[in-house]
Amino acid sequence: MVSIDYLVIGFYLVLLVWIGYKSSKKISNANDMFSASNSVPWWYAGLSSYMTMFSAGTFVVWGGITYKLGLVGIVICETYGISGFIIAYTIAKRWHNGGYSSVAEFISIRYGKKTLQIYTWLNLIVKIITCAIAIYAIAVLVSAIMPVAKTNPLSDSTGHVAVAWLVTLFSLVIIVYTVIGGLWAVILTDMIQFIVLTASVLLMIPFAIIHGGGIHNIIHHLPHSFLSPTAGQFTWLFLIGWTIVNALSIGGNWEFVQRTLTVKTSKDAVKLHILFGAIYLISPVFWMLPPLILKTYMPNVNPSQAYILVAQDILPTGLIGLIVVSMFSATASMASGIINVLAGAVTRNLYLVVRPGASDKEEVRIGKLITLIMGAVVLVVCLLIPYMGGVEKVVLSYTSLLLGPLLLPTIWGLFSKYLKAKHIWITMIISALFSLTMKYGFYHHTILTKEFPFLGHLAQANTRVSDLFGGLVIPFVVLSICEYVASRSKQVVEGYINDQKTIQLAKAKLREEEKAKVHLSNQTKEETSLIAQFIFVLGILLAFISIFSEQKALLIGYGGMLIILGSILWYQARKNLKK
């Protein structure tokens, strides 16, 4: 990396903080800060959901798997798209029709406030770890291409900027714009980050193909096994299980459901998930081409650093900074969304329960304070990631083990008339005991593997499927049994009755839409203007970078298209604002 790369990175980090400041003008109460006043256009929400699923972990984990195993890395990522379609046609409308401000509110109505408090703290633990993983992953990537003198206080033992310093910098930027601008800042930066990510990846592909000697030469030098959609422990059974797990994630994770709740209608809720699914079916092909091409001429690099190494190898001066920015964009989208929704849950369902008469200013002030605290905790956990087994292990193992027991009871409660709070805890306890027994009893040589050698061999032969079994099949079976036993009494639980009343109230509220539509239209015009300005500036930046590059024609052409597109959108947005 050279000075212009650092300039690009610095400019982008400042831009995120500035967007947070611009978004702060929209915040007057807790609903504005954590729900964006339920006035987000569906295409904004869809792209925001896409970016929330994305993170630097995508490049580290799936980019590494693509480098090691080939096409299977792309197929794994495409399962997210299938998961998005599953949610679009199953529970998207159901979530929106409830009129909830958050998943936490639904849990409070359906299972009671005591359950909500325990559930909130459990989610805090899981989500903070998830968020920390994402930030740590981008720090690892960037560290690999930022050499400094070993005498520099920022240096690690290898002569690169220490991961801990990068973790701190990135965390602080994310915390600042999320605290200042709330959910509107998260949504708007997601839009900007989608543009940066798309522009960076599409720009990187022609360089990678040229460097690899052309498409025919690349295919010729790829190992034959790289064209298989499955490999090693990533079997068809794993892919099916991973699709279901991620459907649970999209349909039950608080930060994803929050996007569903912020749009105006249930049809919009469906459309945002269709958009999410469509992009995720197409885009992995483009993301994962660079590490796949790298395998043909650099077959022995660290897989977790494959993506950033190929960028460093093929891109001209200045564009490496843009790739780093795009990876950070993905990470920031995920992390800021998680921090915002966690802070919202604590503010609304813990603090405001104690202080129900809090003024709008107090709601905002406490919401920002809690957001700041959440961010600080995430930063601390980031620094502990190396002691948790590393990024790939945490993403694959902990995601598989924890998502099902936490999310499946929530989604189940949307439809069940009989499920009670106690059934949630029965499911969690049994699932946790099973998963821990598998992880620490059968994945290693222990007394259990000696006593039950067949089970030990079965578990160790495919730990990925075993993780999914404990995190998905076991909670499903337990909930099915609980549902059957509870339904025999034919006694509908009070929580379900209360939930149905909430749905009816929400339907009545939807009839009063006209004023909200005007408000939504004006907001969309303002945000479109800001996004158009960014596209224009990005085009100028690429044209400027071309001065230092041998591939001047490609960069000028690409930058010119962005300048024209940004100008057209900017002109149209300004014209619409005057109406």
Coordinates of N, CA, C and O in Angstrom, one line a residue, residues 220-313:
H220 N -8.0 -24.0 -17.4 CA -7.0 -25.1 -17.6 C -6.1 -25.4 -16.4 O -5.8 -26.6 -16.2
H221 N -5.8 -24.4 -15.7 CA -4.9 -24.6 -14.5 C -5.6 -24.8 -13.2 O -4.9 -25.0 -12.2
L222 N -6.9 -24.8 -13.2 CA -7.6 -25.1 -12.0 C -7.6 -26.6 -11.7 O -7.8 -27.4 -12.6
P223 N -7.4 -27.0 -10.5 CA -7.6 -28.4 -10.1 C -9.0 -28.9 -10.6 O -10.0 -28.2 -10.4
H224 N -9.1 -30.1 -11.1 CA -10.3 -30.7 -11.6 C -11.4 -30.7 -10.5 O -12.6 -30.4 -10.8
S225 N -11.0 -30.9 -9.2 CA -12.0 -31.0 -8.2 C -12.6 -29.6 -7.8 O -13.7 -29.6 -7.2
F226 N -12.0 -28.6 -8.3 CA -12.5 -27.2 -8.0 C -13.8 -26.9 -8.7 O -14.5 -25.9 -8.3
L227 N -14.2 -27.7 -9.6 CA -15.5 -27.4 -10.3 C -16.7 -28.2 -9.7 O -17.8 -28.1 -10.2
S228 N -16.4 -28.8 -8.6 CA -17.5 -29.6 -7.9 C -18.2 -28.7 -6.9 O -17.6 -27.9 -6.2
P229 N -19.6 -28.7 -6.9 CA -20.3 -27.9 -5.9 C -20.2 -28.4 -4.5 O -20.6 -27.7 -3.5
T230 N -19.6 -29.5 -4.2 CA -19.4 -30.0 -2.9 C -17.9 -30.5 -2.8 O -17.3 -30.8 -3.8
A231 N -17.4 -30.5 -1.5 CA -16.0 -30.9 -1.3 C -15.8 -31.1 0.2 O -16.3 -30.4 1.0
G232 N -15.0 -32.2 0.5 CA -14.7 -32.4 1.9 C -15.9 -32.5 2.8 O -16.9 -33.3 2.5
Q233 N -15.9 -31.8 3.9 CA -17.0 -31.8 4.8 C -18.2 -31.0 4.4 O -19.2 -31.0 5.0
F234 N -18.0 -30.2 3.3 CA -19.1 -29.4 2.8 C -19.9 -30.2 1.8 O -19.8 -30.0 0.5
T235 N -20.7 -31.1 2.3 CA -21.5 -32.1 1.5 C -22.8 -31.4 1.1 O -23.2 -30.3 1.6
W236 N -23.6 -32.2 0.3 CA -25.0 -31.7 0.0 C -25.8 -31.6 1.3 O -26.7 -30.7 1.4
L237 N -25.6 -32.5 2.2 CA -26.3 -32.5 3.5 C -26.0 -31.2 4.3 O -26.9 -30.5 4.8
F238 N -24.7 -30.8 4.2 CA -24.3 -29.6 4.9 C -25.0 -28.4 4.2 O -25.5 -27.5 4.8
L239 N -25.0 -28.4 2.8 CA -25.5 -27.2 2.1 C -27.0 -27.1 2.4 O -27.5 -25.9 2.6
I240 N -27.7 -28.2 2.5 CA -29.2 -28.1 2.8 C -29.3 -27.6 4.3 O -30.2 -26.7 4.5
G241 N -28.5 -28.1 5.2 CA -28.6 -27.6 6.6 C -28.2 -26.2 6.7 O -28.9 -25.4 7.5
W242 N -27.2 -25.8 6.0 CA -26.7 -24.4 6.0 C -27.8 -23.4 5.4 O -28.0 -22.3 6.0
T243 N -28.5 -23.9 4.4 CA -29.6 -23.1 3.9 C -30.7 -22.8 4.9 O -31.2 -21.7 5.1
I244 N -31.0 -23.9 5.6 CA -32.1 -23.8 6.6 C -31.6 -22.9 7.8 O -32.4 -22.1 8.3
V245 N -30.4 -23.1 8.2 CA -29.8 -22.3 9.3 C -29.9 -20.8 9.0 O -30.2 -20.0 9.8
N246 N -29.5 -20.5 7.7 CA -29.5 -19.1 7.3 C -30.9 -18.5 7.1 O -31.1 -17.3 7.2
A247 N -31.8 -19.4 6.7 CA -33.2 -19.0 6.7 C -33.7 -18.6 8.1 O -34.4 -17.6 8.2
L248 N -33.3 -19.4 9.1 CA -33.6 -19.0 10.5 C -33.0 -17.7 10.8 O -33.6 -16.9 11.5
S249 N -31.7 -17.5 10.4 CA -31.0 -16.3 10.7 C -31.7 -15.1 10.1 O -32.0 -14.1 10.8
I250 N -32.1 -15.2 8.8 CA -32.7 -14.0 8.1 C -34.1 -13.8 8.7 O -34.6 -12.7 8.8
G251 N -34.8 -14.9 9.0 CA -36.2 -14.8 9.5 C -36.3 -14.6 11.0 O -37.4 -14.2 11.4
G252 N -35.3 -14.7 11.8 CA -35.4 -14.6 13.2 C -34.4 -13.7 13.9 O -34.6 -13.2 15.0
N253 N -33.3 -13.5 13.2 CA -32.2 -12.6 13.8 C -32.8 -11.2 13.9 O -33.3 -10.6 13.0
W254 N -32.5 -10.6 15.0 CA -33.1 -9.3 15.3 C -32.8 -8.2 14.3 O -33.6 -7.4 13.9
E255 N -31.5 -8.2 13.8 CA -31.1 -7.1 12.9 C -31.8 -7.3 11.5 O -32.1 -6.3 10.9
F256 N -32.0 -8.5 11.1 CA -32.7 -8.7 9.8 C -34.2 -8.4 9.9 O -34.7 -7.8 9.0
V257 N -34.8 -8.9 11.0 CA -36.2 -8.7 11.2 C -36.5 -7.2 11.3 O -37.5 -6.7 10.8
Q258 N -35.5 -6.5 11.9 CA -35.7 -5.0 12.1 C -35.9 -4.3 10.7 O -36.7 -3.4 10.6
R259 N -35.2 -4.8 9.7 CA -35.3 -4.3 8.3 C -36.7 -4.5 7.8 O -37.4 -3.7 7.2
T260 N -37.3 -5.7 8.1 CA -38.6 -6.1 7.7 C -39.6 -5.2 8.3 O -40.6 -4.8 7.7
L261 N -39.4 -4.8 9.6 CA -40.4 -4.0 10.3 C -40.3 -2.6 10.0 O -41.3 -1.8 10.3
T262 N -39.2 -2.1 9.3 CA -39.1 -0.7 9.1 C -39.7 -0.2 7.8 O -39.9 1.0 7.5
V263 N -40.1 -1.2 6.9 CA -40.8 -0.8 5.7 C -42.3 -0.6 5.9 O -42.8 -0.9 7.0
K264 N -43.0 0.0 4.9 CA -44.3 0.5 5.2 C -45.4 -0.6 5.1 O -46.4 -0.6 5.8
T265 N -45.3 -1.5 4.2 CA -46.3 -2.5 3.9 C -45.8 -3.9 3.9 O -44.5 -4.2 3.8
S266 N -46.7 -4.9 4.1 CA -46.2 -6.3 4.1 C -45.7 -6.7 2.7 O -44.9 -7.6 2.5
K267 N -46.3 -6.1 1.6 CA -45.8 -6.4 0.3 C -44.4 -5.9 0.1 O -43.5 -6.6 -0.5
D268 N -44.0 -4.8 0.7 CA -42.7 -4.3 0.7 C -41.7 -5.2 1.5 O -40.6 -5.4 1.1
A269 N -42.3 -5.8 2.5 CA -41.5 -6.8 3.3 C -41.1 -8.0 2.5 O -40.0 -8.5 2.5
V270 N -42.0 -8.4 1.6 CA -41.8 -9.6 0.7 C -40.7 -9.1 -0.3 O -39.8 -9.9 -0.6
K271 N -40.9 -8.0 -0.9 CA -40.1 -7.5 -2.0 C -38.6 -7.3 -1.5 O -37.7 -7.6 -2.3
L272 N -38.4 -6.8 -0.3 CA -37.1 -6.6 0.2 C -36.3 -8.0 0.3 O -35.1 -8.0 0.0
H273 N -37.0 -9.0 0.7 CA -36.4 -10.3 0.8 C -36.2 -11.0 -0.6 O -35.2 -11.7 -0.8
I274 N -37.0 -10.7 -1.5 CA -36.8 -11.2 -2.9 C -35.6 -10.5 -3.5 O -34.7 -11.1 -4.1
L275 N -35.4 -9.2 -3.2 CA -34.2 -8.5 -3.7 C -33.0 -9.0 -3.0 O -32.0 -9.3 -3.7
F276 N -33.0 -9.3 -1.7 CA -31.9 -9.9 -1.0 C -31.5 -11.2 -1.6 O -30.4 -11.5 -1.9
G277 N -32.6 -12.1 -1.9 CA -32.3 -13.4 -2.4 C -31.7 -13.4 -3.8 O -30.8 -14.1 -4.1
A278 N -32.3 -12.5 -4.7 CA -31.8 -12.4 -6.0 C -30.3 -12.0 -6.1 O -29.5 -12.5 -6.9
I279 N -30.0 -11.0 -5.3 CA -28.6 -10.5 -5.3 C -27.6 -11.5 -4.8 O -26.5 -11.8 -5.3
Y280 N -28.1 -12.3 -3.8 CA -27.2 -13.3 -3.2 C -27.1 -14.5 -4.1 O -26.1 -15.3 -3.9
L281 N -28.0 -14.7 -5.0 CA -27.8 -15.8 -6.0 C -26.8 -15.5 -7.1 O -26.2 -16.4 -7.6
I282 N -26.7 -14.2 -7.4 CA -25.8 -13.8 -8.5 C -24.4 -13.3 -8.0 O -23.4 -13.7 -8.6
S283 N -24.4 -12.5 -7.0 CA -23.1 -11.8 -6.6 C -22.0 -12.7 -6.2 O -20.8 -12.4 -6.4
P284 N -22.2 -13.9 -5.5 CA -21.1 -14.7 -5.1 C -20.2 -15.1 -6.2 O -19.0 -15.3 -6.0
V285 N -20.7 -15.3 -7.4 CA -19.9 -15.6 -8.6 C -18.8 -14.6 -8.8 O -17.7 -14.9 -9.1
F286 N -19.2 -13.3 -8.6 CA -18.2 -12.2 -8.8 C -17.3 -12.1 -7.6 O -16.1 -11.8 -7.8
W287 N -17.8 -12.2 -6.4 CA -16.9 -12.0 -5.2 C -15.8 -13.0 -5.2 O -14.6 -12.7 -4.9
M288 N -16.1 -14.3 -5.6 CA -15.1 -15.3 -5.3 C -14.2 -15.7 -6.5 O -13.4 -16.6 -6.4
L289 N -14.4 -15.0 -7.6 CA -13.5 -15.2 -8.8 C -12.1 -14.9 -8.5 O -11.2 -15.6 -8.8
P290 N -11.8 -13.8 -7.8 CA -10.3 -13.4 -7.5 C -9.6 -14.5 -6.8 O -8.5 -14.9 -7.2
P291 N -10.1 -15.0 -5.6 CA -9.3 -16.1 -4.9 C -9.2 -17.4 -5.8 O -8.3 -18.1 -5.7
L292 N -10.3 -17.6 -6.6 CA -10.3 -18.8 -7.4 C -9.2 -18.7 -8.5 O -8.4 -19.6 -8.7
I293 N -9.0 -17.5 -9.0 CA -8.0 -17.2 -10.0 C -6.6 -17.3 -9.4 O -5.6 -17.8 -10.0
L294 N -6.5 -16.8 -8.2 CA -5.2 -16.8 -7.5 C -4.6 -18.2 -7.3 O -3.4 -18.4 -7.4
K295 N -5.5 -19.2 -7.1 CA -5.1 -20.5 -6.9 C -4.3 -21.1 -8.1 O -3.5 -21.9 -8.0
T296 N -4.6 -20.5 -9.3 CA -3.9 -21.0 -10.5 C -2.5 -20.6 -10.6 O -1.7 -21.3 -11.4
Y297 N -2.1 -19.6 -9.9 CA -0.6 -19.2 -10.1 C 0.0 -18.9 -8.7 O 1.3 -18.7 -8.7
M298 N -0.7 -18.9 -7.6 CA -0.1 -18.9 -6.2 C -0.8 -19.9 -5.4 O -1.7 -19.6 -4.6
P299 N -0.4 -21.2 -5.5 CA -1.2 -22.2 -4.9 C -1.0 -22.5 -3.4 O -1.6 -23.3 -2.8
N300 N 0.0 -21.7 -2.8 CA 0.3 -22.1 -1.4 C 0.3 -20.9 -0.4 O 1.1 -20.8 0.5
V301 N -0.6 -20.0 -0.6 CA -0.7 -18.8 0.3 C -1.7 -19.2 1.5 O -2.4 -20.2 1.4
N302 N -1.7 -18.3 2.5 CA -2.6 -18.5 3.6 C -4.0 -18.3 3.1 O -4.3 -17.2 2.6
P303 N -4.9 -19.3 3.1 CA -6.3 -19.1 2.5 C -7.0 -18.0 3.1 O -7.8 -17.3 2.4
S304 N -6.9 -17.7 4.4 CA -7.7 -16.6 5.0 C -7.2 -15.2 4.5 O -8.0 -14.3 4.7
Q305 N -6.0 -15.2 3.9 CA -5.5 -13.9 3.4 C -5.5 -13.9 1.8 O -5.0 -13.0 1.2
A306 N -6.2 -14.9 1.2 CA -6.1 -15.1 -0.2 C -6.7 -13.8 -0.9 O -6.2 -13.4 -1.9
Y307 N -7.8 -13.4 -0.4 CA -8.5 -12.3 -1.1 C -7.7 -11.0 -1.1 O -7.5 -10.4 -2.2
I308 N -7.2 -10.6 0.0 CA -6.4 -9.4 0.1 C -5.1 -9.5 -0.7 O -4.5 -8.6 -1.2
L309 N -4.5 -10.8 -0.7 CA -3.2 -11.0 -1.4 C -3.4 -10.9 -2.9 O -2.5 -10.3 -3.6
V310 N -4.5 -11.4 -3.4 CA -4.7 -11.3 -4.8 C -5.0 -9.8 -5.2 O -4.5 -9.4 -6.3
A311 N -5.6 -9.1 -4.3 CA -5.8 -7.7 -4.6 C -4.5 -6.9 -4.6 O -4.2 -6.1 -5.5
Q312 N -3.6 -7.3 -3.7 CA -2.3 -6.6 -3.6 C -1.5 -7.0 -4.9 O -0.7 -6.2 -5.3
D313 N -1.7 -8.2 -5.4 CA -0.8 -8.7 -6.5 C -1.3 -8.1 -7.8 O -0.4 -7.8 -8.7

